[in-house]
CSV table of C-alpha atoms in Angstrom, one decimal:
chain,number,residue,atom,x,y,z
A,1,MET,CA,-47.1,22.4,1.7
A,2,ARG,CA,-44.2,24.6,-0.5
A,3,THR,CA,-42.5,25.5,3.0
A,4,ILE,CA,-42.9,21.7,3.9
A,5,ALA,CA,-40.8,21.2,0.7
A,6,THR,CA,-38.5,23.8,0.8
A,7,LEU,CA,-37.8,22.6,4.7
A,8,LEU,CA,-36.9,19.2,3.7
A,9,LEU,CA,-34.8,20.5,0.3
A,10,SER,CA,-32.8,22.8,3.0
A,11,ALA,CA,-32.4,19.9,5.4
A,12,GLY,CA,-31.1,18.0,2.5
A,13,LEU,CA,-28.8,20.6,1.3
A,14,VAL,CA,-27.5,21.3,5.1
A,15,ALA,CA,-26.7,17.3,5.4
A,16,SER,CA,-24.7,17.1,2.1
A,17,ALA,CA,-23.1,20.4,2.6
A,18,SER,CA,-22.0,19.0,6.4
A,19,GLN,CA,-20.7,15.9,4.9
A,20,THR,CA,-18.7,17.6,2.0
A,21,LEU,CA,-17.2,20.0,4.9
A,22,ALA,CA,-15.6,16.8,6.3
A,23,GLY,CA,-12.3,17.2,5.1
A,24,PRO,CA,-8.9,16.0,6.6
A,25,LYS,CA,-9.2,18.3,9.9
A,26,GLU,CA,-11.9,16.4,11.0
A,27,ASP,CA,-11.0,13.1,9.8
A,28,LEU,CA,-7.7,13.6,12.0
A,29,GLU,CA,-9.8,14.8,15.2
A,30,LYS,CA,-12.1,11.4,14.7
A,31,PHE,CA,-9.2,9.1,13.8
A,32,ARG,CA,-7.1,10.3,17.4
A,33,ALA,CA,-10.5,10.4,19.5
A,34,TYR,CA,-11.0,6.6,18.3
A,35,PHE,CA,-7.5,5.6,19.6
A,36,GLU,CA,-7.5,7.6,22.2
A,37,GLN,CA,-11.0,5.7,23.6
A,38,LYS,CA,-9.5,2.2,22.7
A,39,PHE,CA,-6.3,3.0,24.2
A,40,PRO,CA,-7.2,5.1,27.5
A,41,GLY,CA,-4.3,6.6,29.0
A,42,MET,CA,-1.7,6.0,26.8
A,43,GLN,CA,0.2,8.9,25.8
A,44,LEU,CA,0.0,10.7,22.3
A,45,ASP,CA,3.8,10.1,21.6
A,46,ASP,CA,3.9,6.3,23.0
A,47,PHE,CA,1.6,5.5,19.6
A,48,GLY,CA,4.4,6.2,18.1
A,49,ASN,CA,6.2,3.3,19.5
A,50,GLY,CA,4.0,0.5,17.6
A,51,ALA,CA,3.2,-2.7,19.3
A,52,TYR,CA,5.5,-2.1,21.6
A,53,ALA,CA,3.2,0.6,23.7
A,54,LEU,CA,1.0,-1.8,24.1
A,55,ASP,CA,2.7,-5.0,25.2
A,56,ALA,CA,5.4,-4.8,28.6
A,57,SER,CA,7.4,-7.7,28.2
A,58,LYS,CA,8.1,-6.9,24.8
A,59,ARG,CA,8.5,-3.3,25.1
A,60,LEU,CA,11.6,-4.3,27.7
A,61,GLN,CA,13.6,-6.2,24.9
A,62,TRP,CA,12.8,-3.4,22.5
A,63,GLU,CA,14.2,-0.9,25.0
A,64,SER,CA,17.5,-3.2,25.5
A,65,MET,CA,17.4,-3.1,21.5
A,66,GLU,CA,17.4,0.6,21.2
A,67,GLU,CA,20.3,0.7,23.8
A,68,PHE,CA,22.6,-0.6,21.1
A,69,PRO,CA,20.9,0.0,18.4
A,70,PRO,CA,21.7,-1.9,15.3
A,71,TYR,CA,20.6,0.6,13.0
A,72,GLU,CA,23.2,3.0,13.7
A,73,GLU,CA,26.0,2.0,11.3
A,74,PHE,CA,23.6,2.6,8.8
A,75,VAL,CA,22.5,6.1,10.2
A,76,ASP,CA,26.0,6.5,9.7
A,77,LYS,CA,26.3,5.9,6.1
A,78,GLY,CA,23.6,7.8,5.7
A,79,ARG,CA,25.3,10.8,6.8
A,80,GLU,CA,28.4,9.9,4.6
A,81,ILE,CA,26.0,10.1,1.7
A,82,TRP,CA,24.7,13.5,3.0
A,83,GLU,CA,28.7,14.4,3.0
A,84,LYS,CA,30.1,13.2,0.0
A,85,PRO,CA,30.2,15.8,-2.7
A,86,PHE,CA,28.2,14.6,-6.4
A,87,LYS,CA,30.6,14.3,-9.3
A,88,ASN,CA,29.8,18.0,-10.3
A,89,GLY,CA,30.8,19.2,-7.2
A,90,LYS,CA,27.7,19.8,-6.1
A,91,SER,CA,25.9,17.7,-2.9
A,92,PHE,CA,22.1,17.1,-1.4
A,93,ALA,CA,22.5,20.3,0.4
A,94,ASP,CA,22.4,21.7,-2.7
A,95,CYS,CA,18.9,20.0,-3.4
A,96,PHE,CA,17.8,20.4,0.6
A,97,GLY,CA,19.3,23.3,2.3
A,98,LYS,CA,22.3,23.1,4.3
A,99,ASP,CA,20.7,22.0,7.4
A,100,PRO,CA,19.9,18.0,7.7
A,101,SER,CA,17.8,18.5,10.6
A,102,LYS,CA,15.0,20.5,8.6
A,103,VAL,CA,14.4,18.5,5.6
A,104,ARG,CA,12.0,15.6,7.5
A,105,VAL,CA,9.4,17.6,8.4
A,106,ARG,CA,8.8,19.2,5.2
A,107,TYR,CA,7.2,15.6,3.8
A,108,PRO,CA,5.5,14.5,2.5
A,109,HIS,CA,3.8,17.5,1.1
A,110,TRP,CA,1.8,18.5,-2.1
A,111,ASP,CA,3.5,20.2,-4.8
A,112,SER,CA,1.1,22.6,-7.3
A,113,LYS,CA,3.2,23.0,-10.1
A,114,THR,CA,3.6,18.9,-10.6
A,115,GLN,CA,0.2,18.3,-8.8
A,116,GLN,CA,1.2,15.6,-6.7
A,117,VAL,CA,2.2,14.2,-3.5
A,118,VAL,CA,6.3,14.4,-2.9
A,119,THR,CA,8.0,12.2,-0.7
A,120,LEU,CA,11.1,12.4,0.5
A,121,GLU,CA,12.6,9.3,-1.1
A,122,GLY,CA,11.0,10.9,-4.5
A,123,ASP,CA,13.0,13.9,-3.7
A,124,ILE,CA,16.7,12.0,-2.8
A,125,ASN,CA,16.4,10.7,-5.9
A,126,LYS,CA,15.1,13.6,-8.2
A,127,CYS,CA,18.5,15.4,-6.5
A,128,LEU,CA,20.6,12.6,-8.0
A,129,LYS,CA,19.3,12.6,-11.3
A,130,GLU,CA,19.4,16.6,-11.5
A,131,ASN,CA,22.8,16.0,-10.9
A,132,GLY,CA,23.6,13.5,-13.3
A,133,GLU,CA,24.2,10.7,-10.8
A,134,LYS,CA,22.2,7.4,-10.9
A,135,PRO,CA,19.5,7.3,-8.6
A,136,PHE,CA,19.0,4.8,-5.8
A,137,LYS,CA,16.7,1.7,-5.8
A,138,TRP,CA,13.8,2.9,-3.9
A,139,LYS,CA,12.8,0.3,-0.9
A,140,LYS,CA,16.2,-0.4,0.7
A,141,GLY,CA,19.9,0.2,0.9
A,142,PRO,CA,21.2,3.9,0.4
A,143,ILE,CA,18.2,5.7,-0.2
A,144,ALA,CA,16.8,4.2,3.2
A,145,TRP,CA,20.1,4.6,4.9
A,146,LEU,CA,19.6,8.6,4.0
A,147,SER,CA,16.3,8.7,4.8
A,148,ALA,CA,17.5,7.2,8.4
A,149,PHE,CA,19.8,9.8,8.8
A,150,PHE,CA,16.9,12.8,7.8
A,151,GLY,CA,15.2,11.0,10.4
A,152,TYR,CA,17.4,10.8,13.0
A,153,GLU,CA,18.7,14.7,12.3
A,154,ALA,CA,15.0,15.4,13.2
A,155,ARG,CA,13.9,13.6,16.2
A,156,GLY,CA,12.1,15.1,19.1
A,157,GLN,CA,10.2,17.5,16.0
A,158,LYS,CA,6.5,16.9,14.7
A,159,ILE,CA,5.0,15.5,12.0
A,160,ASN,CA,3.4,18.1,10.3
A,161,VAL,CA,1.7,17.3,6.9
A,162,LYS,CA,-0.3,19.9,5.4
A,163,ILE,CA,-3.2,19.3,3.1
A,164,PRO,CA,-3.9,22.6,1.1
A,165,ASP,CA,-7.2,23.7,0.4
A,166,ASP,CA,-6.9,22.6,-3.5
A,167,PRO,CA,-9.2,20.5,-4.8
A,168,LYS,CA,-6.3,18.3,-6.6
A,169,ALA,CA,-4.9,17.8,-3.2
A,170,LEU,CA,-8.2,17.1,-1.2
A,171,GLU,CA,-8.3,14.4,-4.1
A,172,ALA,CA,-4.9,13.1,-3.4
A,173,TYR,CA,-5.7,12.7,0.1
A,174,GLU,CA,-9.0,11.4,-0.2
A,175,LYS,CA,-7.6,8.6,-3.0
A,176,GLY,CA,-5.2,8.0,0.0
A,177,LYS,CA,-7.8,8.0,2.5
A,178,HIS,CA,-10.2,5.2,0.6
A,179,PHE,CA,-6.8,2.9,0.2
A,180,PHE,CA,-6.6,3.1,3.5
A,181,TYR,CA,-10.2,1.8,4.0
A,182,ALA,CA,-10.7,-0.3,0.8
A,183,LYS,CA,-10.7,-4.0,1.9
A,184,ARG,CA,-8.2,-5.6,-1.1
A,185,GLY,CA,-6.4,-8.9,-1.6
A,186,GLN,CA,-7.7,-12.4,-1.6
A,187,LEU,CA,-8.4,-12.2,2.3
A,188,ASN,CA,-10.3,-9.6,1.9
A,189,MET,CA,-8.8,-7.2,4.4
A,190,ALA,CA,-8.0,-3.3,4.4
A,191,CYS,CA,-5.2,-1.6,6.4
A,192,ALA,CA,-7.9,0.0,8.7
A,193,ASP,CA,-8.8,-3.6,9.3
A,194,CYS,CA,-5.5,-4.7,10.8
A,195,HIS,CA,-4.7,-1.0,12.3
A,196,VAL,CA,-7.9,0.4,13.1
A,197,LYS,CA,-10.5,-2.2,14.4
A,198,TYR,CA,-8.0,-4.9,15.2
A,199,ALA,CA,-5.3,-2.9,16.7
A,200,GLY,CA,-3.9,-4.6,20.0
A,201,HIS,CA,-5.2,-7.8,18.7
A,202,PHE,CA,-3.0,-10.8,17.6
A,203,ILE,CA,-2.9,-12.1,14.4
A,204,ARG,CA,-0.7,-15.2,13.8
A,205,GLY,CA,1.1,-14.3,16.3
A,206,ASN,CA,2.0,-10.7,15.7
A,207,LEU,CA,0.2,-8.1,17.9
A,208,LEU,CA,-1.3,-5.5,15.8
A,209,SER,CA,-0.1,-1.8,16.0
A,210,PRO,CA,-2.4,1.3,15.8
A,211,ALA,CA,-2.5,3.4,12.8
A,212,LEU,CA,-2.0,6.3,15.0
A,213,GLY,CA,1.9,6.9,15.1
A,214,HIS,CA,3.0,4.4,12.5
A,215,VAL,CA,4.9,6.8,10.5
A,216,THR,CA,6.9,8.6,13.1
A,217,HIS,CA,10.0,5.7,13.0
A,218,PHE,CA,10.2,5.3,9.1
A,219,PRO,CA,12.5,4.3,7.9
A,220,VAL,CA,12.4,1.2,10.0
A,221,TYR,CA,15.4,-1.5,11.3
A,222,ARG,CA,13.8,-4.9,11.0
A,223,ALA,CA,15.4,-8.1,12.3
A,224,LYS,CA,13.4,-9.4,9.8
A,225,TRP,CA,14.7,-7.5,6.8
A,226,ALA,CA,18.7,-7.7,8.8
A,227,LYS,CA,18.3,-11.3,8.4
A,228,LYS,CA,17.2,-11.6,4.6
A,229,SER,CA,20.2,-9.1,3.9
A,230,LYS,CA,24.2,-9.7,3.8
A,231,ASN,CA,25.4,-7.3,5.7
A,232,GLY,CA,22.8,-7.0,8.4
A,233,ASP,CA,21.2,-4.2,7.0
A,234,GLY,CA,17.5,-4.1,8.3
A,235,LEU,CA,16.7,-0.7,6.9
A,236,GLY,CA,13.7,-0.2,4.8
A,237,THR,CA,11.6,2.7,3.7
A,238,LEU,CA,7.7,3.0,4.3
A,239,HIS,CA,6.7,2.2,1.1
A,240,ARG,CA,8.7,-1.2,1.6
A,241,ARG,CA,6.5,-1.6,4.5
A,242,TYR,CA,2.9,-1.0,2.7
A,243,GLY,CA,4.3,-3.3,-0.2
A,244,GLY,CA,4.8,-6.1,2.3
A,245,CYS,CA,1.2,-5.6,4.1
A,246,ASN,CA,-0.3,-5.7,0.3
A,247,LYS,CA,1.3,-8.9,0.1
A,248,GLN,CA,0.1,-10.4,3.2
A,249,VAL,CA,-3.5,-10.1,2.3
A,250,ARG,CA,-2.6,-11.4,-1.0
A,251,ALA,CA,-3.1,-8.2,-3.0
A,252,ARG,CA,-1.1,-7.4,-5.8
A,253,PRO,CA,1.7,-4.9,-4.0
A,254,PHE,CA,2.1,-1.3,-5.8
A,255,LYS,CA,5.6,0.1,-6.7
A,256,ALA,CA,7.7,1.9,-4.1
A,257,GLN,CA,6.8,5.4,-5.0
A,258,SER,CA,3.6,4.8,-7.3
A,259,GLU,CA,0.9,7.3,-7.5
A,260,GLU,CA,-1.1,4.7,-5.1
A,261,TYR,CA,1.4,4.8,-2.1
A,262,ARG,CA,2.3,8.2,-2.4
A,263,ASP,CA,-1.2,9.2,-1.8
A,264,LEU,CA,-1.5,6.6,1.0
A,265,GLU,CA,1.6,8.1,2.3
A,266,PHE,CA,-0.2,11.7,2.2
A,267,PHE,CA,-3.1,10.4,4.0
A,268,HIS,CA,-1.5,7.9,6.4
A,269,GLN,CA,1.4,10.8,7.3
A,270,TYR,CA,-1.2,13.3,8.1
A,271,MET,CA,-2.9,11.3,10.3
A,272,SER,CA,0.4,11.3,12.8
A,273,ASN,CA,0.1,15.2,12.5
A,274,GLY,CA,1.4,16.3,15.8
A,275,LEU,CA,3.4,12.9,17.1
A,276,THR,CA,6.7,13.3,17.4
A,277,ILE,CA,9.8,11.7,14.9
A,278,ASN,CA,11.9,9.1,16.3
A,279,ALA,CA,13.2,7.6,13.3
A,280,PRO,CA,14.7,5.2,12.8
A,281,GLY,CA,13.0,2.7,14.8
A,282,TYR,CA,13.5,-0.7,15.7
A,283,ARG,CA,10.9,-3.6,14.9
A,284,GLU,CA,10.6,-7.3,14.9
B,1,MET,CA,-47.9,-43.7,-45.4
B,2,LYS,CA,-46.5,-44.9,-42.1
B,3,LYS,CA,-43.1,-45.2,-43.7
B,4,SER,CA,-43.3,-41.6,-44.7
B,5,ILE,CA,-44.2,-40.4,-41.1
B,6,VAL,CA,-41.3,-42.0,-39.6
B,7,ALA,CA,-39.0,-40.7,-42.3
B,8,VAL,CA,-40.5,-37.1,-41.9
B,9,GLY,CA,-40.0,-37.9,-38.0
B,10,MET,CA,-36.2,-39.0,-38.7
B,11,ALA,CA,-35.4,-36.1,-40.5
B,12,LEU,CA,-36.9,-33.6,-38.1
B,13,LEU,CA,-34.5,-35.6,-35.7
B,14,ILE,CA,-31.6,-34.8,-37.6
B,15,ALA,CA,-32.5,-31.4,-38.0
B,16,GLY,CA,-32.5,-31.0,-34.3
B,17,CYS,CA,-29.9,-32.7,-33.4
B,18,ASN,CA,-27.6,-30.4,-36.0
B,19,ALA,CA,-29.0,-27.5,-34.7
B,20,THR,CA,-27.6,-28.0,-31.4
B,21,THR,CA,-24.9,-29.9,-31.5
B,22,PRO,CA,-21.2,-27.8,-32.9
B,23,GLU,CA,-19.9,-29.2,-36.1
B,24,LYS,CA,-16.6,-30.3,-34.2
B,25,PRO,CA,-15.8,-30.1,-30.5
B,26,MET,CA,-13.4,-27.6,-29.4
B,27,SER,CA,-9.9,-29.1,-29.0
B,28,LEU,CA,-7.9,-28.6,-25.6
B,29,LYS,CA,-5.9,-26.0,-27.4
B,30,GLU,CA,-8.8,-24.1,-28.9
B,31,GLN,CA,-10.3,-23.9,-25.1
B,32,TYR,CA,-6.9,-22.8,-23.6
B,33,GLU,CA,-6.8,-20.1,-26.4
B,34,ALA,CA,-10.1,-19.1,-25.5
B,35,ALA,CA,-9.9,-19.5,-21.8
B,36,LEU,CA,-6.5,-17.7,-22.1
B,37,ALA,CA,-7.9,-14.5,-24.1
B,38,ARG,CA,-10.9,-14.5,-21.2
B,39,THR,CA,-8.4,-14.6,-18.6
B,40,LYS,CA,-6.4,-11.6,-19.7
B,41,ALA,CA,-9.3,-9.5,-20.3
B,42,ALA,CA,-10.6,-9.9,-16.6
B,43,VAL,CA,-7.3,-9.3,-15.4
B,44,GLU,CA,-6.8,-6.1,-17.0
B,45,LYS,CA,-10.3,-5.3,-16.1
B,46,ALA,CA,-9.5,-5.8,-12.3
B,47,ALA,CA,-6.2,-4.0,-12.6
B,48,SER,CA,-7.8,-1.0,-13.9
B,49,VAL,CA,-9.7,-0.6,-10.6
B,50,ASP,CA,-6.5,-1.2,-8.3
B,51,GLY,CA,-8.2,-4.5,-7.7
B,52,GLU,CA,-6.0,-7.5,-9.1
B,53,TRP,CA,-4.9,-9.9,-6.3
B,54,ARG,CA,-1.1,-11.1,-5.6
B,55,ASP,CA,-0.8,-14.7,-7.0
B,56,ILE,CA,-2.6,-13.9,-11.0
B,57,ARG,CA,0.5,-12.6,-12.5
B,58,TRP,CA,3.0,-10.7,-10.4
B,59,LYS,CA,6.4,-11.6,-10.5
B,60,LYS,CA,7.3,-12.1,-7.0
B,61,SER,CA,4.1,-14.2,-6.2
B,62,LYS,CA,5.3,-18.2,-6.2
B,63,LYS,CA,2.1,-19.2,-7.6
B,64,ARG,CA,1.6,-16.7,-10.6
B,65,TYR,CA,-1.8,-18.7,-12.2
B,66,LEU,CA,-1.7,-16.7,-15.6
B,67,PRO,CA,2.2,-17.1,-16.9
B,68,LYS,CA,2.3,-20.7,-15.3
B,69,ALA,CA,-0.8,-21.5,-17.0
B,70,ILE,CA,1.2,-20.2,-20.3
B,71,GLU,CA,4.1,-22.1,-19.6
B,72,ALA,CA,2.3,-25.3,-19.2
B,73,ALA,CA,0.4,-24.5,-22.4
B,74,LYS,CA,3.6,-24.4,-24.1
B,75,ALA,CA,4.9,-27.6,-22.7
B,76,GLY,CA,1.6,-29.1,-24.5
B,77,ASP,CA,-0.1,-29.6,-21.4
B,78,TYR,CA,-3.2,-27.9,-22.1
B,79,GLU,CA,-5.3,-29.8,-19.2
B,80,LYS,CA,-3.2,-28.5,-16.7
B,81,ALA,CA,-3.2,-25.0,-18.4
B,82,LEU,CA,-6.6,-24.8,-18.1
B,83,LYS,CA,-6.9,-25.6,-14.7
B,84,LEU,CA,-4.3,-22.6,-14.0
B,85,LEU,CA,-6.6,-20.3,-16.1
B,86,LYS,CA,-9.9,-21.2,-14.1
B,87,ILE,CA,-8.6,-20.2,-11.0
B,88,ALA,CA,-6.6,-17.0,-12.5
B,89,GLU,CA,-9.8,-16.0,-13.8
B,90,PHE,CA,-12.2,-16.5,-10.9
B,91,GLN,CA,-9.4,-14.5,-8.9
B,92,ALA,CA,-9.5,-11.7,-11.2
B,93,GLU,CA,-13.1,-11.5,-11.4
B,94,MET,CA,-13.4,-11.3,-7.6
B,95,GLY,CA,-10.8,-8.7,-7.2
B,96,TYR,CA,-12.8,-6.8,-9.8
B,97,LYS,CA,-15.7,-7.4,-8.1
B,98,GLN,CA,-14.4,-6.8,-4.5
B,99,ALA,CA,-12.7,-3.2,-5.8
B,100,ILE,CA,-16.1,-2.2,-7.2
B,101,ALA,CA,-17.8,-3.2,-3.9
B,102,GLU,CA,-15.4,-1.5,-1.6
B,103,LYS,CA,-16.2,1.9,-4.0
B,104,ASN,CA,-17.4,3.9,-0.9
B,105,ALA,CA,-15.1,2.2,1.8
B,106,GLY,CA,-14.2,4.8,4.4
B,107,PRO,CA,-13.5,5.6,8.0
B,108,GLN,CA,-17.6,5.5,8.8
B,109,LEU,CA,-17.5,1.6,8.7
B,110,TYR,CA,-15.1,1.9,11.7
B,111,GLY,CA,-17.3,4.0,13.8
B,112,MET,CA,-14.9,7.2,12.9
């Protein structure tokens, strides 16, 4: 009798232990396997091309856009921002190091001192403030130009987010993961409903992109955003996109760079580890 | 004798009525004030679990049920205000319920 109880108990312990052991690494393996099964034969890096990887005729249009990319002048503006010294004589290189091609791959990361997820955009504004300059607005304009410049310089390198074995970092990762899978808004849909479950399907005329590879081309240049702006500037940050996707399901969007979106980014970028950076990208 | 029974019956009837009907029906303004307090509390509760929906009070929403209810009341249109609050309160309660129901949402739901 006692042995049976012990057996049951230890089986229970083993089961719960293996559940807690399922950390980021196991999540990533399953996530990737899911998409590889859903889209057999697709090259891993092709996931970074979003919906265009799934639709041949759209892909042709898109490839012709990429020949004379409309984002180029804004990447150049980003380069100018990078090169221009601050009023105190210092520059972004004093915050990020001399080589702009080494910046993008370090983000997002866990900062053990402040116990939070640090994003590239967050550090751009931190650098400005520390040097007595006015911070940029979060979602578009100069912050997106500079971020796009860092992305452009990092083309060909791989996304490489590290989740340290620190309970607080894992908590942030878990929060981001939960955000991604939880249904929200009046339409009661999760990020994962559209970009995991229904990836490759059409919704109101839009082909839904797989979440694998979502982040490789951010900041993104969208024709829709360019139309809304006065100077044809269609660049926007990842958090601008998060806000748009929350609004679509009639949930109240969070502020760009809020803890919610930084944690989401931590999870979301980690899921694309190993994919090649191809920022900025062009999208409809 | 007969008369007194009737009188007692009448008295009971009146007493009974008094016990169930409020002294005076709530005015529209009072109803509005009560509904506003309830709705605000419901919205905060939804926000506390990250469950607030888009059209309750977010500044860029076109509907903004809660601030528009307050505007309507300021203009004296309590009926309209009450209608808008009803939607806002309902959405806030649903958003809260949704967030609680989604507490354990995760990849297992997608076969991962």
